[in-house]
PDB file of C-alpha atoms and ligand atoms in Angstrom:
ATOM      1  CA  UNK A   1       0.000   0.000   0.000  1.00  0.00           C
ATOM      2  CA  UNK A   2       1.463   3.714  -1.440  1.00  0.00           C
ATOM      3  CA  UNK A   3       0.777   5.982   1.300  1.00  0.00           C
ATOM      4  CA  UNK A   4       0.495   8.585  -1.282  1.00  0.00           C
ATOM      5  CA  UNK A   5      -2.445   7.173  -3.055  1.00  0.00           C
ATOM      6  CA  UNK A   6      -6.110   7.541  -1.316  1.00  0.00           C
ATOM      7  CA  UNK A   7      -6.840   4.030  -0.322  1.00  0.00           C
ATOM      8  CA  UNK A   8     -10.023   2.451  -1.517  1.00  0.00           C
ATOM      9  CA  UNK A   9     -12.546   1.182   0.739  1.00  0.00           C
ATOM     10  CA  UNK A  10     -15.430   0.170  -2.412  1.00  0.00           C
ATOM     11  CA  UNK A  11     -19.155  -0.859  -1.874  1.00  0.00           C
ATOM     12  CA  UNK A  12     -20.732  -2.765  -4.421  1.00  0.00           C
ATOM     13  CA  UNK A  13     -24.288  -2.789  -3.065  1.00  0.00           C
ATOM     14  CA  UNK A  14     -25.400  -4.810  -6.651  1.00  0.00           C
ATOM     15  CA  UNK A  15     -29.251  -4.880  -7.013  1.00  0.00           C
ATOM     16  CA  UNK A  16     -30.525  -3.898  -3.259  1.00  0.00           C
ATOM     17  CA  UNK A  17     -31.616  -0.968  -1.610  1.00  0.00           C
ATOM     18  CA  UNK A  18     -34.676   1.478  -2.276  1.00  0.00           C
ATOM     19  CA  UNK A  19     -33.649   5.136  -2.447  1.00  0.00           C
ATOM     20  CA  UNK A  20     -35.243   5.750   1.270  1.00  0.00           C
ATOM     21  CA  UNK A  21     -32.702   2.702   2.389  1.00  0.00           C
ATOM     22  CA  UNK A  22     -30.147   4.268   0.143  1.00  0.00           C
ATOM     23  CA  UNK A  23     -30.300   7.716   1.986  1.00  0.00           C
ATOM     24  CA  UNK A  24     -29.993   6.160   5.551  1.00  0.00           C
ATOM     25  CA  UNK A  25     -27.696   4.463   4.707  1.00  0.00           C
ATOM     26  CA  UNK A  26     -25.502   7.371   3.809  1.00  0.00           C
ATOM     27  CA  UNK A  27     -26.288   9.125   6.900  1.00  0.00           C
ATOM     28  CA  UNK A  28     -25.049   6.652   9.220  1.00  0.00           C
ATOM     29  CA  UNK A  29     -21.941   6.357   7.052  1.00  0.00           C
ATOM     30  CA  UNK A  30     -21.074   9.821   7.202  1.00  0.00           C
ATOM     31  CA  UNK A  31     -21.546  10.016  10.682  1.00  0.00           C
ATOM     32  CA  UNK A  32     -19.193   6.602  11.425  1.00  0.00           C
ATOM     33  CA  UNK A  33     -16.505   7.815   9.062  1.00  0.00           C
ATOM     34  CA  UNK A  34     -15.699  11.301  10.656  1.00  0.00           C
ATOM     35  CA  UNK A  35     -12.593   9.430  12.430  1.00  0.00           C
ATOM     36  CA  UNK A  36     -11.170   7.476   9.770  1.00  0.00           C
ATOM     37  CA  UNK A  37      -7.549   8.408   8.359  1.00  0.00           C
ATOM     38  CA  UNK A  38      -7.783  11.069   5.085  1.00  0.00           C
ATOM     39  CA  UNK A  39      -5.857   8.280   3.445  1.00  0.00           C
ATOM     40  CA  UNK A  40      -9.408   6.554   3.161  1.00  0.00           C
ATOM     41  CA  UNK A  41     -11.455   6.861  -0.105  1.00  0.00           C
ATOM     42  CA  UNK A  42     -14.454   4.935   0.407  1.00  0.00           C
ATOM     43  CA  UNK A  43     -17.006   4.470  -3.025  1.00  0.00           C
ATOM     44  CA  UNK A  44     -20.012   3.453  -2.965  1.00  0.00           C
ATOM     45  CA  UNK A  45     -21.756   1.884  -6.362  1.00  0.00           C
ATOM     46  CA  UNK A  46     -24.856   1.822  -6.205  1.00  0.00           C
ATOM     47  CA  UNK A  47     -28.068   1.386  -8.065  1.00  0.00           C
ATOM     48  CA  UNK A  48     -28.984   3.877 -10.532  1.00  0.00           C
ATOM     49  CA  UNK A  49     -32.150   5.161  -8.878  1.00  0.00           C
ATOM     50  CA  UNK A  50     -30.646   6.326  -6.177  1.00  0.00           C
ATOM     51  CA  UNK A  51     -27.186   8.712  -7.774  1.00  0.00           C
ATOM     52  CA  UNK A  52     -28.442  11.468  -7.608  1.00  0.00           C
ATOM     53  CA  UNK A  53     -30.323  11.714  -4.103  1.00  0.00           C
ATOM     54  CA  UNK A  54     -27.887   9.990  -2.460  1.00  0.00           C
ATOM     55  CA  UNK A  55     -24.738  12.612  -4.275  1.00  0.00           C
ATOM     56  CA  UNK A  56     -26.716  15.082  -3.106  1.00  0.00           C
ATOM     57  CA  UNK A  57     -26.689  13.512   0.405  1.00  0.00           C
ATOM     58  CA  UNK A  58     -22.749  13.092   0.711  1.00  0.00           C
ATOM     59  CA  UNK A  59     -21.603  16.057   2.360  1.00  0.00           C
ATOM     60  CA  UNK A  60     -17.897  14.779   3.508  1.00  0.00           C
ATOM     61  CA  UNK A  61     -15.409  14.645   0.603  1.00  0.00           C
ATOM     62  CA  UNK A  62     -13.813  10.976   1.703  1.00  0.00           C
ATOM     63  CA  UNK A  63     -17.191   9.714   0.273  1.00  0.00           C
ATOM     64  CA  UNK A  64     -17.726   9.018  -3.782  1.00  0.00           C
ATOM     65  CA  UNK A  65     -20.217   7.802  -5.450  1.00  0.00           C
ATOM     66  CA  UNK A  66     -20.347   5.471  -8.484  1.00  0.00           C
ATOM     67  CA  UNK A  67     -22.641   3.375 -10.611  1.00  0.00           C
ATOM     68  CA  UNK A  68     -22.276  -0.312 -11.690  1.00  0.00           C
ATOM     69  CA  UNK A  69     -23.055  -0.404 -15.055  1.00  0.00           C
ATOM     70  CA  UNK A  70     -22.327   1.957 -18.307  1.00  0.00           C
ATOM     71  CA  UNK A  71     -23.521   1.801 -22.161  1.00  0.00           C
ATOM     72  CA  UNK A  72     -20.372   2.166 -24.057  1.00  0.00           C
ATOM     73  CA  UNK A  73     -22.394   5.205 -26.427  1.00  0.00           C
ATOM     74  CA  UNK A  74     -22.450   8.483 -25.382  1.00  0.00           C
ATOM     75  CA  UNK A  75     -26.076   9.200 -26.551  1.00  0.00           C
ATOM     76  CA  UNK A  76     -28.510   7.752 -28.547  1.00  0.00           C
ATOM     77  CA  UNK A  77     -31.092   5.557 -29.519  1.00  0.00           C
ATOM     78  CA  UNK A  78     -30.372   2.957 -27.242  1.00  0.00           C
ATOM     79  CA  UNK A  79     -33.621   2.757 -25.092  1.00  0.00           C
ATOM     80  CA  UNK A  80     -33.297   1.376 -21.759  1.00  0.00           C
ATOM     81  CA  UNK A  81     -29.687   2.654 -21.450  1.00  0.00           C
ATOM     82  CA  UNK A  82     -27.524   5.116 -19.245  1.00  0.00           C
ATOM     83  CA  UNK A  83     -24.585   7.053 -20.953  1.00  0.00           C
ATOM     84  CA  UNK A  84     -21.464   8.113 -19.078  1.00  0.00           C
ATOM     85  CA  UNK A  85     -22.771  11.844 -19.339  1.00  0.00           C
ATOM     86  CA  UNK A  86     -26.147  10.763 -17.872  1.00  0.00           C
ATOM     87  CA  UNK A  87     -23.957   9.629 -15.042  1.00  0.00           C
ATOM     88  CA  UNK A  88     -21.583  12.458 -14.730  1.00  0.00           C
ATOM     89  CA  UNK A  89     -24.898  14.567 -14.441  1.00  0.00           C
ATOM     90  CA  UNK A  90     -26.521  12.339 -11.535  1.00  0.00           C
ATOM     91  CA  UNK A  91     -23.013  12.709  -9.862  1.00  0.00           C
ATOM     92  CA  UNK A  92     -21.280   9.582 -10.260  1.00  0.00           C
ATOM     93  CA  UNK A  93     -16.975   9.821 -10.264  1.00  0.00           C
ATOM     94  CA  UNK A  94     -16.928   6.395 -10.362  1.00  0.00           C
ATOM     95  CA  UNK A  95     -18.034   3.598 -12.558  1.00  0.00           C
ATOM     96  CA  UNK A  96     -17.722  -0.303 -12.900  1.00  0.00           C
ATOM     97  CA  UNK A  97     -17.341  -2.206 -15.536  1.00  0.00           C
ATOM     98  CA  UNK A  98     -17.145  -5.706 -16.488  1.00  0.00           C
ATOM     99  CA  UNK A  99     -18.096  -7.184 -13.170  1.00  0.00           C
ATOM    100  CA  UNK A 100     -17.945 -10.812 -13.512  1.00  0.00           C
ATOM    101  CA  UNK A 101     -21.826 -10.853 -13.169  1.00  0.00           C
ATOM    102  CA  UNK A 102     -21.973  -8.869 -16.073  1.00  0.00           C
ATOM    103  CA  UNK A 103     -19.907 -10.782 -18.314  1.00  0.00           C
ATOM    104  CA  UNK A 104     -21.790 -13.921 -16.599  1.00  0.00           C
ATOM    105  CA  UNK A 105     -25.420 -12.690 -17.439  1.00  0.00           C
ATOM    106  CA  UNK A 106     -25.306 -10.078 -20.071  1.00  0.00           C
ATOM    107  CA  UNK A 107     -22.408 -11.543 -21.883  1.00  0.00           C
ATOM    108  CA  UNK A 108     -19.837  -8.585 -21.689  1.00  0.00           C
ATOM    109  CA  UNK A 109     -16.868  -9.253 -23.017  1.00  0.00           C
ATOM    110  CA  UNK A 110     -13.095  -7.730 -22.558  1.00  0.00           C
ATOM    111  CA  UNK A 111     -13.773  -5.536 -26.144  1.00  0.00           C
ATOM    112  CA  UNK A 112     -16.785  -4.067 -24.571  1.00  0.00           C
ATOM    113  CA  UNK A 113     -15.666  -3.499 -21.537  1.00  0.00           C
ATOM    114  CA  UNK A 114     -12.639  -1.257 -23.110  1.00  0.00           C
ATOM    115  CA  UNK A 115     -15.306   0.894 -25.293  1.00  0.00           C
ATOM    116  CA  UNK A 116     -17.250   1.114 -21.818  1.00  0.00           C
ATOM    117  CA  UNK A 117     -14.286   2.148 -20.026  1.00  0.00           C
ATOM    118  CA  UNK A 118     -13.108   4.530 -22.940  1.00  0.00           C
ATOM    119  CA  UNK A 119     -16.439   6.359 -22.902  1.00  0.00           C
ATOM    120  CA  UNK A 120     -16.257   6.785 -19.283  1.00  0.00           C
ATOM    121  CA  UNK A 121     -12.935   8.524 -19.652  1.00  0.00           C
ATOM    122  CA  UNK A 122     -14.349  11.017 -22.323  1.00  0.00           C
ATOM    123  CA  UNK A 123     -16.343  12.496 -19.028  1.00  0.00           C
ATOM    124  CA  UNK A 124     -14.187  12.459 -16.762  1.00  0.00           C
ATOM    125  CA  UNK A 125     -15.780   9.435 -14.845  1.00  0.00           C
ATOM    126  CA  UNK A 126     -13.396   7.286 -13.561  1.00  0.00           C
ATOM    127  CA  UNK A 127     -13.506   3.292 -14.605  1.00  0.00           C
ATOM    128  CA  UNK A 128     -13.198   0.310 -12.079  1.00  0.00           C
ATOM    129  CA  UNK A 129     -12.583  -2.367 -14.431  1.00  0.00           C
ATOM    130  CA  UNK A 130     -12.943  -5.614 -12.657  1.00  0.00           C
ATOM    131  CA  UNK A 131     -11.192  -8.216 -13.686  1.00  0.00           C
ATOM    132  CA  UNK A 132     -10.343 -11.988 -12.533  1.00  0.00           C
ATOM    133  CA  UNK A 133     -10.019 -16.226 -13.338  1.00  0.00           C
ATOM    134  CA  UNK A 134     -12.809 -18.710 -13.116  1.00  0.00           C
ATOM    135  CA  UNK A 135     -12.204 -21.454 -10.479  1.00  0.00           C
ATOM    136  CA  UNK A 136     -11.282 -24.065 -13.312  1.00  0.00           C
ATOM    137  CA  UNK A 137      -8.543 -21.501 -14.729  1.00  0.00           C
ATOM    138  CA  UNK A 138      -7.140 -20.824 -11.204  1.00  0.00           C
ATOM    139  CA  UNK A 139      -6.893 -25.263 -11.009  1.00  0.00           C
ATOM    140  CA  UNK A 140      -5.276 -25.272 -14.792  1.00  0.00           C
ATOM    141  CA  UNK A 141      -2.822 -22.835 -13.449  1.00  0.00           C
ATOM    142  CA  UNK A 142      -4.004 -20.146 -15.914  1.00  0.00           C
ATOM    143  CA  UNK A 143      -4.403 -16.976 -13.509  1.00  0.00           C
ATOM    144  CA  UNK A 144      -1.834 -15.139 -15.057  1.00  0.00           C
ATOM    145  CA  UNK A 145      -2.260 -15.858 -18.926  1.00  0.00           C
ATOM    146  CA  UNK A 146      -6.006 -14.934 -18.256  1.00  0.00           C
ATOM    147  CA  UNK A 147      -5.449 -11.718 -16.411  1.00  0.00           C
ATOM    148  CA  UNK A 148      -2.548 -10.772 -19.131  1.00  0.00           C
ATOM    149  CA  UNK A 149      -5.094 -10.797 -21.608  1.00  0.00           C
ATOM    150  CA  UNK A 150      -7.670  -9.109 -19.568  1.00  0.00           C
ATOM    151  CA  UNK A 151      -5.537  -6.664 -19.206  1.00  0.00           C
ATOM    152  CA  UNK A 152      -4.070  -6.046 -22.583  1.00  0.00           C
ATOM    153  CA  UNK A 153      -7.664  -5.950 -24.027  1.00  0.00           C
ATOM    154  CA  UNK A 154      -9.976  -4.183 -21.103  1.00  0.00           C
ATOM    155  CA  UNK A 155      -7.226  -1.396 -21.439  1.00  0.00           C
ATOM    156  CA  UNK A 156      -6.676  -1.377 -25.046  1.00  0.00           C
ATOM    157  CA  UNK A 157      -5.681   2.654 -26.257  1.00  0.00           C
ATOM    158  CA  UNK A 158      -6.014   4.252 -22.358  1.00  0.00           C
ATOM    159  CA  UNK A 159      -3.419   6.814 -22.809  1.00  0.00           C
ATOM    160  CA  UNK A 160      -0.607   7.078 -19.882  1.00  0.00           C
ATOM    161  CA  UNK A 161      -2.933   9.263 -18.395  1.00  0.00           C
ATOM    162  CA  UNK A 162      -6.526   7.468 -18.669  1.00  0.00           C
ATOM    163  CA  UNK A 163      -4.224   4.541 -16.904  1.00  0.00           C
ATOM    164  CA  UNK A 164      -3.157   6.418 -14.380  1.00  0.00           C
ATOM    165  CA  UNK A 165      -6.840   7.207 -13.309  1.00  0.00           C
ATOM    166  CA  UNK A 166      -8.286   4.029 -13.615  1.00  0.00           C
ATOM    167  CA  UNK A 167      -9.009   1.383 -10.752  1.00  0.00           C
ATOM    168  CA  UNK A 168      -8.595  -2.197 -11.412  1.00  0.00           C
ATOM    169  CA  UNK A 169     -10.837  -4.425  -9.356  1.00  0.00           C
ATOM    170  CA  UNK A 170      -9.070  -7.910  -8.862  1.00  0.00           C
ATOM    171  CA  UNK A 171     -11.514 -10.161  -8.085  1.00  0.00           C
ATOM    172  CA  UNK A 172     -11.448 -14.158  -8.389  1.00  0.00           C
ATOM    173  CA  UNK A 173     -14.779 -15.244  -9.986  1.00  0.00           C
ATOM    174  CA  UNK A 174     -14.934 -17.918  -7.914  1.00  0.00           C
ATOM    175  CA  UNK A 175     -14.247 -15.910  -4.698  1.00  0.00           C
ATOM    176  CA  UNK A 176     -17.245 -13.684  -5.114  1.00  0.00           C
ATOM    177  CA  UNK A 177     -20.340 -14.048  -3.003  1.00  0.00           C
ATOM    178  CA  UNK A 178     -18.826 -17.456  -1.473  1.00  0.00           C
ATOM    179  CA  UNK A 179     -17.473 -16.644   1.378  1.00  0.00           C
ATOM    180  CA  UNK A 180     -13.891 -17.707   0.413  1.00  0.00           C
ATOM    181  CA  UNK A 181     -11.796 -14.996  -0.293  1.00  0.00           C
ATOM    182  CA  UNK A 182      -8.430 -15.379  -2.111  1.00  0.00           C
ATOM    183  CA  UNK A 183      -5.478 -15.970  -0.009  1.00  0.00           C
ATOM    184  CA  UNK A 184      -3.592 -12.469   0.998  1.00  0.00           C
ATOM    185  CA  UNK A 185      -0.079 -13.992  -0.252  1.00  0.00           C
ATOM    186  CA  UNK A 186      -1.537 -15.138  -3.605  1.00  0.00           C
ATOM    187  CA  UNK A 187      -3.280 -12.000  -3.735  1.00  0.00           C
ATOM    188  CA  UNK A 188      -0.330  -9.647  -3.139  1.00  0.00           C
ATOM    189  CA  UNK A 189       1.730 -11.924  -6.104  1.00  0.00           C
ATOM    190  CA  UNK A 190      -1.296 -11.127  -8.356  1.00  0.00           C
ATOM    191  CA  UNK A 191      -1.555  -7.912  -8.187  1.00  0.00           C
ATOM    192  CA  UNK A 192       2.393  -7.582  -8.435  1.00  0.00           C
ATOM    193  CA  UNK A 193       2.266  -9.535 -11.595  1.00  0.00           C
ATOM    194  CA  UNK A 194      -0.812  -6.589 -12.458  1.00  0.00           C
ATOM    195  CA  UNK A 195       1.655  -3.950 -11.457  1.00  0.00           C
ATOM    196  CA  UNK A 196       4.784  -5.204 -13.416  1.00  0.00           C
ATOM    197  CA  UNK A 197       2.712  -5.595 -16.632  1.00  0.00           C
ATOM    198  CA  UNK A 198       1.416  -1.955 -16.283  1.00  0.00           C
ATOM    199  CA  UNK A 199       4.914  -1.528 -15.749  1.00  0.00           C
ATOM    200  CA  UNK A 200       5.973  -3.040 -19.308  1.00  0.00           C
ATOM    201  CA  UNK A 201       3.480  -1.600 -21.122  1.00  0.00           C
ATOM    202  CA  UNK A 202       2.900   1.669 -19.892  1.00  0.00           C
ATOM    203  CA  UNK A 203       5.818   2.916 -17.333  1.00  0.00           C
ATOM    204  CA  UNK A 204       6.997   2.170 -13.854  1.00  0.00           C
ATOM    205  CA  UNK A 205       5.739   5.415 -12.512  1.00  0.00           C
ATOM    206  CA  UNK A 206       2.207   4.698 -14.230  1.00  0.00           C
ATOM    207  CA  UNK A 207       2.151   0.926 -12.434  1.00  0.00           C
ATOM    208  CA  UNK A 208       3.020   2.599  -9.388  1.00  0.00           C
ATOM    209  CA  UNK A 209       0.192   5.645  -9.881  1.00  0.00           C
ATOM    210  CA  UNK A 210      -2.748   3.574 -10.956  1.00  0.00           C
ATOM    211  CA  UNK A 211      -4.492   2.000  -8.146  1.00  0.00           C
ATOM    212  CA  UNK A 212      -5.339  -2.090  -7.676  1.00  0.00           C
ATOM    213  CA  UNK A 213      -7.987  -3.156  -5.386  1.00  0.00           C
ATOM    214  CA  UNK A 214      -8.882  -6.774  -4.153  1.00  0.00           C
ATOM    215  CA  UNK A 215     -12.611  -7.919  -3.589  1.00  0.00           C
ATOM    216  CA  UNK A 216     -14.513 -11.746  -2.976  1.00  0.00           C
ATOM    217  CA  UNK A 217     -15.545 -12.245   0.281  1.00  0.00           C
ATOM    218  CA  UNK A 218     -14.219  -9.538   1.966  1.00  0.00           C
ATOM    219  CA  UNK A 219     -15.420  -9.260   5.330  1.00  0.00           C
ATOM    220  CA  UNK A 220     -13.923  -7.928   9.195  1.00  0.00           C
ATOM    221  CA  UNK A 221     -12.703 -10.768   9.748  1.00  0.00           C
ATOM    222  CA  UNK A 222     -10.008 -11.522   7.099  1.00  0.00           C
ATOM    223  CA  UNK A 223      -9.369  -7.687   5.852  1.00  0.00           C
ATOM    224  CA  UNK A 224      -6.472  -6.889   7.941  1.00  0.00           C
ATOM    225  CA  UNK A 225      -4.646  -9.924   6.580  1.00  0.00           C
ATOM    226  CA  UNK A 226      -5.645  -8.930   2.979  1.00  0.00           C
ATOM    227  CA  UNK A 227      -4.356  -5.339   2.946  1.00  0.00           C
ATOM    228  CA  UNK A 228      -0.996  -6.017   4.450  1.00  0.00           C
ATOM    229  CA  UNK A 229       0.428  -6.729   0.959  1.00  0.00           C
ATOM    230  CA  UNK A 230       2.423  -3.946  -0.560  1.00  0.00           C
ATOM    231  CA  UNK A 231       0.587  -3.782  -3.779  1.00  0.00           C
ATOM    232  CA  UNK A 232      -3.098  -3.754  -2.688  1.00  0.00           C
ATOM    233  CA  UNK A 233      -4.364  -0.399  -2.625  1.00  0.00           C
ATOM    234  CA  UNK A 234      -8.031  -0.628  -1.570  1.00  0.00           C
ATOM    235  CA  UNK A 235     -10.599  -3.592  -1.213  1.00  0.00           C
ATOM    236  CA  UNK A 236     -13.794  -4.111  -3.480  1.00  0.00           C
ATOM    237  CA  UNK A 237     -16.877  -5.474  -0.827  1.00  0.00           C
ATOM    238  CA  UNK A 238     -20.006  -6.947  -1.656  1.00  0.00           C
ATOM    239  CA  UNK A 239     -22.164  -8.669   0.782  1.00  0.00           C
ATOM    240  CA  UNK A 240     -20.803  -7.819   3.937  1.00  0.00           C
ATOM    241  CA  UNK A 241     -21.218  -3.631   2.419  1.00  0.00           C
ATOM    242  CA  UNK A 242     -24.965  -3.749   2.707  1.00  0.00           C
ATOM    243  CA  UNK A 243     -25.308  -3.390   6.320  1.00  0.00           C
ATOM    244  CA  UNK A 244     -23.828   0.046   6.909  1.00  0.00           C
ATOM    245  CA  UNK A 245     -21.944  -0.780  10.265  1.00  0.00           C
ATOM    246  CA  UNK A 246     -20.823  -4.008   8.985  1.00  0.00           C
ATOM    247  CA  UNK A 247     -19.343  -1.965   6.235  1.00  0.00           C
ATOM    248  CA  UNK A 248     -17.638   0.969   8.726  1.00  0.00           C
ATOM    249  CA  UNK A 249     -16.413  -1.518  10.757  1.00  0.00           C
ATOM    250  CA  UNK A 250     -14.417  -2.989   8.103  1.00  0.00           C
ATOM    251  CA  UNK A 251     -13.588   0.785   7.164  1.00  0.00           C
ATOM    252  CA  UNK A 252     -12.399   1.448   9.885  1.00  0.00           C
ATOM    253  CA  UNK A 253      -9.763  -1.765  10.222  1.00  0.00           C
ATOM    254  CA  UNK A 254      -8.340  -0.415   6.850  1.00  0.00           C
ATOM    255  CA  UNK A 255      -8.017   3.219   8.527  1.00  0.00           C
ATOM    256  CA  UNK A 256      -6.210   1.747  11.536  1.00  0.00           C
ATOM    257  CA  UNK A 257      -4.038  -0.591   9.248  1.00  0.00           C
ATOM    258  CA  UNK A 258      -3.350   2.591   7.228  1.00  0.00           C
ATOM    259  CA  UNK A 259      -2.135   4.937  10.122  1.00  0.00           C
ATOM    260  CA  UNK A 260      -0.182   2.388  11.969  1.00  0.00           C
ATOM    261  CA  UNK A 261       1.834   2.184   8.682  1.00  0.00           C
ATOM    262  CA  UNK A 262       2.187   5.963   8.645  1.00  0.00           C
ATOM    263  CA  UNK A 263       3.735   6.395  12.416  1.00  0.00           C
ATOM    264  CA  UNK A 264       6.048   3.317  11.487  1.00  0.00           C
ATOM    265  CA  UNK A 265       7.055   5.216   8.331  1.00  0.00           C
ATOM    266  CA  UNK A 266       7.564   8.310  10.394  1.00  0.00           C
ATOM    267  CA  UNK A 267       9.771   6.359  12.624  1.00  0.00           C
ATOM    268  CA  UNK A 268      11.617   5.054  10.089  1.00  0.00           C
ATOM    269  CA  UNK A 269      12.316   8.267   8.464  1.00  0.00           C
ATOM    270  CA  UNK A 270      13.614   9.900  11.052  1.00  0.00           C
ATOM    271  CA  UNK A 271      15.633   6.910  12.569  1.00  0.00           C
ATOM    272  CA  UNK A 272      16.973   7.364   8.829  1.00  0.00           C
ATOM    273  CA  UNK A 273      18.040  10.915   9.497  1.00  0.00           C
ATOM    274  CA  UNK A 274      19.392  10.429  12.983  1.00  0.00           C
ATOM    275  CA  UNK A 275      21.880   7.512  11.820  1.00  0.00           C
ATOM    276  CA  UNK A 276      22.850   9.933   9.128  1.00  0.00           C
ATOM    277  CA  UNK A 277      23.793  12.532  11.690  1.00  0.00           C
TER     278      UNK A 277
HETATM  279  P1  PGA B 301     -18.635 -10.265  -2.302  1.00  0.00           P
HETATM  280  O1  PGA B 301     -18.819  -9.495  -3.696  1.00  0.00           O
HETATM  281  O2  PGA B 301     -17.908  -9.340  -1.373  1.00  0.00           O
HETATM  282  O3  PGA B 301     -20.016 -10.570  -1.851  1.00  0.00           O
HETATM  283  O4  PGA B 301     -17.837 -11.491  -2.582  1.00  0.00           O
HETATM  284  C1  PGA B 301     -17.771  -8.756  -4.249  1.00  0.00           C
HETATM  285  C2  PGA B 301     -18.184  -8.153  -5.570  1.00  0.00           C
HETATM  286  O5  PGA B 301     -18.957  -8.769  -6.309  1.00  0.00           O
HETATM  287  O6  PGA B 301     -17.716  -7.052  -5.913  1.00  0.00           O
END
């Protein structure tokens, strides 16, 4: 974990919550966050209906919002869509695309998920492009070759830049909703092996700027473990986000984790200088 990059604390609520349900659950959030290090950058994607009641709602700048799901046009006949404008309007900085549900049930695949991410740029919304192996590639020993390509295709023509701003959410397909989350040493060599191909193909300060998240069955109990790698720079949570103190409580373990590392930093700095001395 940079200490100079915001750290990502992501809700993915999926399909639940009314506006009403939406609205409290902002308020409580707001309230429970007041304490939690600046480093903290929670986002919370959420349902359409709800962007731009609950934007207005956010008062504290540690809390985005973002949507789940883009069209990869910027207008048109396309009825039953949302554009990225119509989501920069409702308020969203955030988007995600190609959750694994999406490429599951609506058949998205890596090409589409570039346009949608592309399109997103164009307004200034920022892309969390998930990607991730099936169970059966993970046993073939396939991880890698299948996140390579991910990778080369999802961010096919990004410019340094467009990189740079971009999330990548690493999640394991067959970690998600199960309840059996990757383990954190396997998860720190993945998103290493994410880094260093950023690295290759773009540069090393761009792999170093962009942030990569983790998310599958992130819960309290097995966060601290998961952020202690040096590479992960936030956590994507489903399930255990839709009760709101469930959610701060696991917040708040990545704030703690998060300033301890600052004062041991600070200590380390200046037992630096004094040995100079
Ligand atoms: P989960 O979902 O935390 O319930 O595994 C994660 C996600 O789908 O983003």
């Amino acid at each position: 974990m940079d200490l100079r990059k915001k750290f990502i604390v992501l809700a993915n609520w999926k399909m639940h919550k009314t506006i009403r349900q939406s609205i409290n659950y902002v308020k409580a959030l707001s309230k429970g966050c007041q304490h939690l290090d600046n480093t903290i950058e929670i986002i919370l994607c959420i349902p359409f209906t709800a962007l731009v009641v609950v934007s207005k709602e956010v008062r504290i700048s540690m809390i985005s919002i973002g949507a789940q799901n883009v069209h990869e046009q910027i207008q048109g006949a396309y009825t039953g869509e949302i554009s990225s404008l119509m989501l920069a309007d409702a308020g969203s900085k955030y988007c995600l695309v190609g959750h694994s549900e999406r490429r599951h049930y609506f058949s998205e695949t890596d090409a589409l998920v570039n346009q949608k991410g592309r399109v997103l740029h164009k307004v200034g919304v920022t892309p969390i492009v998930c990607i991730g192996e099936t169970l059966n590639e993970k046993g073939k020993g396939l991880t890698f070759n299948k996140l390579e390509r991910q990778v080369i295709k999802c961010f096919d023509g990004f410019s340094f830049e467009e990189m740079t701003k971009t999330v990548i959410l690493y999640e394991p397909i067959w970690a998600i909703g199960t309840g059996k989350a990757e383990k954190p040493q396997q998860i720190q060599e993945t998103h290493g092996f994410i880094r260093q191909m950023l690295e290759k193909i773009y540069s090393k300060e761009t792999a170093l700027k962009t942030r990569i998240i983790y998310g599958g069955s992130v819960k309290f109990d097995n966060v601290a473990a998961i952020i202690e790698g040096k590479d992960i720079d936030g956590v994507g949570i489903g399930s255990a986000s839709l009760d709101v103190h469930n959610f701060l409580r696991i917040a708040q373990c990545c704030s703690l984790t998060i300033s301890n590392r600052k004062k041991s930093n600070t200590i380390l700095i200046v037992r630096g200088r004094q040995t100079k001395q």
